[in-house]
Short mmCIF file of C-alpha atoms in Angstrom, two decimals:
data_model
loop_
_atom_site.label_atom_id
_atom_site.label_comp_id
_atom_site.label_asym_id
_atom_site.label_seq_id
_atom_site.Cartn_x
_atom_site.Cartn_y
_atom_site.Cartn_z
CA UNK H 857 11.50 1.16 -36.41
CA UNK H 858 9.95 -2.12 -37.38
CA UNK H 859 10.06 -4.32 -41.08
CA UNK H 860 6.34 -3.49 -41.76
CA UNK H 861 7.90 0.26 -41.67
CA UNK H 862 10.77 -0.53 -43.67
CA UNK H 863 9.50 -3.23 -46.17
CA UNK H 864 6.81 -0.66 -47.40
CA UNK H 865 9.40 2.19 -47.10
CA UNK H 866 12.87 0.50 -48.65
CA UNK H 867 12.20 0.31 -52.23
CA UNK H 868 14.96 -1.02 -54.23
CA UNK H 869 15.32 2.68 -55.37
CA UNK H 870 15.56 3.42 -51.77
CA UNK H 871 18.07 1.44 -50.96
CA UNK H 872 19.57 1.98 -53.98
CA UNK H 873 20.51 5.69 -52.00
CA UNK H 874 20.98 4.49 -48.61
CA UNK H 875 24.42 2.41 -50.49
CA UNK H 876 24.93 5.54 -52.45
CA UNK H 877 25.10 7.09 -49.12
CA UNK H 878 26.62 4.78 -46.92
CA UNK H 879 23.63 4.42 -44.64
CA UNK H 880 22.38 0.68 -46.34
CA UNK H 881 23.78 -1.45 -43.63
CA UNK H 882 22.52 0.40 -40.58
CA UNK H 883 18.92 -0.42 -42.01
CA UNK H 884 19.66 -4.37 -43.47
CA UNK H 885 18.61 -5.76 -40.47
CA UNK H 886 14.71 -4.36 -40.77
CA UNK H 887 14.37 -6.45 -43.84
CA UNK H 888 15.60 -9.50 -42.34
CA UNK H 889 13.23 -12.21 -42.09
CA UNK H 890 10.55 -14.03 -44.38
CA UNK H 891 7.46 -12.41 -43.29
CA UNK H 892 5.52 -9.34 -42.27
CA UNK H 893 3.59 -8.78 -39.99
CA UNK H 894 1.17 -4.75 -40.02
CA UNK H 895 2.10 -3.14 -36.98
CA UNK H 896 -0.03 -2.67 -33.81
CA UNK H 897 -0.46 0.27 -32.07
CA UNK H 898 0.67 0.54 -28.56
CA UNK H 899 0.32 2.37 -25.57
CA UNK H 900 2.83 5.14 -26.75
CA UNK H 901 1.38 5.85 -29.98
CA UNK H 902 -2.54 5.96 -29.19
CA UNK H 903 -1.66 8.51 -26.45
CA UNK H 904 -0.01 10.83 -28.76
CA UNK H 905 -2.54 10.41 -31.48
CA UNK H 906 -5.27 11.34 -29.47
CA UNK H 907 -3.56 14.20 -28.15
CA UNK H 908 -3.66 15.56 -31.78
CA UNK H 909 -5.81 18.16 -33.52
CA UNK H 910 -4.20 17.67 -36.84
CA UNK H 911 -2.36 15.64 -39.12
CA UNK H 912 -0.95 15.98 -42.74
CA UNK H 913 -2.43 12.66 -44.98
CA UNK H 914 -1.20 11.90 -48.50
CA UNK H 915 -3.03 10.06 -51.13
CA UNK H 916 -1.90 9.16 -54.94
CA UNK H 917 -3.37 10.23 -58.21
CA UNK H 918 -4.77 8.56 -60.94
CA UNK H 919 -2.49 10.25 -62.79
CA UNK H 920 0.47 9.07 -60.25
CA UNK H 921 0.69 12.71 -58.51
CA UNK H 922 1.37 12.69 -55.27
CA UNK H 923 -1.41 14.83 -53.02
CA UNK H 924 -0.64 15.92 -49.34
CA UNK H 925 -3.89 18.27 -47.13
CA UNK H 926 -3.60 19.48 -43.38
CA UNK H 927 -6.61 17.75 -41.88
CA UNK H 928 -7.59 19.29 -38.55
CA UNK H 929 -10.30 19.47 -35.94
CA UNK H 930 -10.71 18.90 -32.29
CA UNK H 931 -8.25 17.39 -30.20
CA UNK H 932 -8.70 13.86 -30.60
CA UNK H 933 -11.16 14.07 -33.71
CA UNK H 934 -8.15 11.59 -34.85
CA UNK H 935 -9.88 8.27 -32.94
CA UNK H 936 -8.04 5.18 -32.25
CA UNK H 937 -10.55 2.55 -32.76
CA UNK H 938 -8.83 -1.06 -32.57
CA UNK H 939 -4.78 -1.98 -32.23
CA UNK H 940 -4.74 -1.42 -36.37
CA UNK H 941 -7.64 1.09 -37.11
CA UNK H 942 -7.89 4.34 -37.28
CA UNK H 943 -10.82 6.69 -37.86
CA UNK H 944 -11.95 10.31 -38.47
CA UNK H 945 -15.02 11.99 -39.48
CA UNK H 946 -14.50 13.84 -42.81
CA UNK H 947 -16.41 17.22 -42.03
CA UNK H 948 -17.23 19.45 -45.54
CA UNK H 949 -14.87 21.78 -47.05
CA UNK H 950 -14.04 23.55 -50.21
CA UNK H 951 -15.99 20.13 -52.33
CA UNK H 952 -12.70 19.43 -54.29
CA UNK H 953 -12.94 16.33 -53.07
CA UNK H 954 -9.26 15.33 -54.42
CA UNK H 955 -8.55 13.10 -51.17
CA UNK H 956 -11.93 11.36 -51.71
CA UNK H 957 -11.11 10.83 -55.15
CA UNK H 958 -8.00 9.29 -55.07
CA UNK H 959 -8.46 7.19 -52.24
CA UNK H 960 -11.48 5.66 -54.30
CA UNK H 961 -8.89 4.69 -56.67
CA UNK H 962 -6.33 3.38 -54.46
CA UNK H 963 -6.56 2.95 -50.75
CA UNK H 964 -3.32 3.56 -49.70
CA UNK H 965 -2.23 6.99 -47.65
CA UNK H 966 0.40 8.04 -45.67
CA UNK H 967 0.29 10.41 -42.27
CA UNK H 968 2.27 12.39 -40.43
CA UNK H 969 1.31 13.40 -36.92
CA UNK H 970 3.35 16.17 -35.28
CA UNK H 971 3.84 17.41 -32.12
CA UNK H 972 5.46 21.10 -32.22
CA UNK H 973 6.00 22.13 -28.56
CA UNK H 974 7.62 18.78 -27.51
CA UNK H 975 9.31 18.21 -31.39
CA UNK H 976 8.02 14.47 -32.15
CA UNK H 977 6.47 12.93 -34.81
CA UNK H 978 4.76 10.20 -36.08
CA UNK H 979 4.43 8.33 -39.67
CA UNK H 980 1.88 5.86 -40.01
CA UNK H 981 1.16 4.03 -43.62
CA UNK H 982 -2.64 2.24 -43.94
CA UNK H 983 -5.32 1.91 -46.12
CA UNK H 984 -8.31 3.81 -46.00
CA UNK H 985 -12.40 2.89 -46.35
CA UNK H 986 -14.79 5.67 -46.81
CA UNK H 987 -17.87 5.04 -45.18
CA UNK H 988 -20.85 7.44 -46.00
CA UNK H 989 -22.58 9.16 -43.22
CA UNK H 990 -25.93 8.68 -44.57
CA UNK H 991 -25.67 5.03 -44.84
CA UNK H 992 -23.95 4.03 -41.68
CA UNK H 993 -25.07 6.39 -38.86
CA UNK H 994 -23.71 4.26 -36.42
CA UNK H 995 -20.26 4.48 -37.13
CA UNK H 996 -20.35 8.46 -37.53
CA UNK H 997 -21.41 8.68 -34.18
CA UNK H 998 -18.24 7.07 -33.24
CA UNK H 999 -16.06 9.45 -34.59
CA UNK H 1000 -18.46 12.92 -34.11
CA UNK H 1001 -17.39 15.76 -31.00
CA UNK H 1002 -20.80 17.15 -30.14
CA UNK H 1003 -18.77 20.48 -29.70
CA UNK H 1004 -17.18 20.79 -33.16
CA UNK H 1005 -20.10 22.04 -35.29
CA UNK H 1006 -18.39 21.59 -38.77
CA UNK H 1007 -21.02 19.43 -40.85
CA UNK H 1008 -19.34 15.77 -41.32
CA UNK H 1009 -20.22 14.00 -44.68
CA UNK H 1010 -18.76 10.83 -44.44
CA UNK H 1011 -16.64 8.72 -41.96
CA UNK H 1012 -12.42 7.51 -42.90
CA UNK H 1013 -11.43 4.11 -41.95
CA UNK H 1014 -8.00 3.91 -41.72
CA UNK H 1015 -6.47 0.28 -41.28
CA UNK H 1016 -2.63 0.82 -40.30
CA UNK H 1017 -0.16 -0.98 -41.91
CA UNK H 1018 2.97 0.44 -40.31
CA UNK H 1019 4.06 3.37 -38.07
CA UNK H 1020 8.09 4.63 -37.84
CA UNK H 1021 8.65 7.04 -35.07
CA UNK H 1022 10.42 10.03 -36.89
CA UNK H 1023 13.80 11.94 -35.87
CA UNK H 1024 13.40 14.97 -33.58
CA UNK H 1025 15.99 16.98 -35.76
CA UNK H 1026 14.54 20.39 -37.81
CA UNK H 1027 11.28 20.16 -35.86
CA UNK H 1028 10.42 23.80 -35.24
CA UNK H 1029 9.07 24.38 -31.49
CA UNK H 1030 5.64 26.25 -32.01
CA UNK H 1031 2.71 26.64 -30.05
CA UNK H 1032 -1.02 26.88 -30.56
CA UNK H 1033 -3.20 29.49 -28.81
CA UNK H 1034 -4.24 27.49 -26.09
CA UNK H 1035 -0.57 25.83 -25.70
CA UNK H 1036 0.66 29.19 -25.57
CA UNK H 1037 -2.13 30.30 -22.65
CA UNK H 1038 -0.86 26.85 -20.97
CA UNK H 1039 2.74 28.31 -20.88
CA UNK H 1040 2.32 31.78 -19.74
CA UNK H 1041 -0.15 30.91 -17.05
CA UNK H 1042 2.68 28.54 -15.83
CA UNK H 1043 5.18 31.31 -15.86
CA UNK H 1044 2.52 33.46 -14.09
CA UNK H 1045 2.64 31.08 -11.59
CA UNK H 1046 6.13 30.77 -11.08
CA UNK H 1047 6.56 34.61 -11.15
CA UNK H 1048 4.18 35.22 -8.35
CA UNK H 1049 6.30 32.54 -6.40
CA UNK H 1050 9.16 34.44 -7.11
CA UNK H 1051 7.59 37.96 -5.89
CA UNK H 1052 6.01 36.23 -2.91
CA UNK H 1053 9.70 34.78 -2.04
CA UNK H 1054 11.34 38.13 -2.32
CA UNK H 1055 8.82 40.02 -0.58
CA UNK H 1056 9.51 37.60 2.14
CA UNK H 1057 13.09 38.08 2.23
CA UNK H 1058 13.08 41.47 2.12
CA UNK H 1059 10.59 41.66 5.03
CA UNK H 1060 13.18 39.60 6.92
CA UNK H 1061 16.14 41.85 6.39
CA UNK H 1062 13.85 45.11 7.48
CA UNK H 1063 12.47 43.53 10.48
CA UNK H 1064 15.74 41.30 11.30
CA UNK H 1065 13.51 37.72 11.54
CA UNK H 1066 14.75 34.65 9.02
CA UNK H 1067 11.66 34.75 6.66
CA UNK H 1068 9.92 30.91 7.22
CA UNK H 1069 10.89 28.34 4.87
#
């Protein structure tokens, strides 16, 4: 956990619970010191963002309501582009547009990136910049998967403010098709190793001759 993290996170209401709760002190020394600096992304955290095909982004109201949508696509349609930027293509959908809308009111969003089969998680905090696809081709073509044929209509520039590795704890293990495929092709595997080995071994107590190691 860094201060960017916890300076954005650890309003005075916030804290107000964590002494209500008698977790305050464990967390004082994140807001210790004068300044802030955004946080960079490292190593660790663009390898597990571009192992995603999803993410769950919230974005405030005019009207102060909170507003949280599943975005998914491709693995990896979630593009690192710098140390503090972030970018996705924003392919059509139902043409609410309620993400859109409140982001062109205020700019700030949350994330949360999760990874189900190995329970870890992700928040990041930024602000975003829409960028129409029309107007700035170039960038689009940054963020586009030739092999994802949704229609994108505008690119998401997400400048990252802070990031807070989450707890593992009430993270349900689940799988997606192709993780699932992944797993029973490598118990497959292991099975056949297992019939091969006891074929073996029973070949070697018929015929009386140590089966080879």
């Amino acid at each position: 956990m860094a201060r960017a993290f916890a300076t954005i996170a650890f309003t005075p209401a916030v804290r107000s619970q964590q002494s209500r709760m008698g977790s305050a002190d464990g967390y004082t020394r994140f807001l210790s010191g004068d300044e802030t600096s955004p946080d960079e992304l490292g190593a660790q955290e663009v390898d597990f963002i571009t192992a995603r095909d999803g993410f769950y982004q919230a974005t405030v109201s005019q009207t102060g309501w909170p507003y949280v949508q599943f975005r998914g696509g491709p693995t990896g349609f979630l593009k690192v582009l710098s140390s503090r930027t972030l970018g996705y293509a924003d392919f059509r959908g139902n043409r609410q547009y309620i993400s859109t809308g409140n982001l062109s009111g205020n700019d700030r969003l949350s994330m949360i990136l999760v990874d189900y089969p190995n329970r870890r998680r992700l928040k990041l905090w930024g602000r975003a910049r829409m960028v129409e696809g029309p107007d700035n081709p170039e960038i689009l073509d940054q963020l586009l998967d030739p092999s994802y044929r949704a229609r994108p209509e505008r690119a998401v520039l997400i400048t990252v403010e802070a990031f807070d590795w989450n707890c593992p704890s009430h993270i349900p293990r689940r799988l997606t098709i192709d993780e699932t495929h992944h797993e029973i092709a490598a118990l497959r595997r292991e099975n056949e190793a297992l019939r091969a080995e006891n074929t073996a071994m029973r070949a070697a107590t018929v015929s009386g001759i140590p089966p080879k190691s």
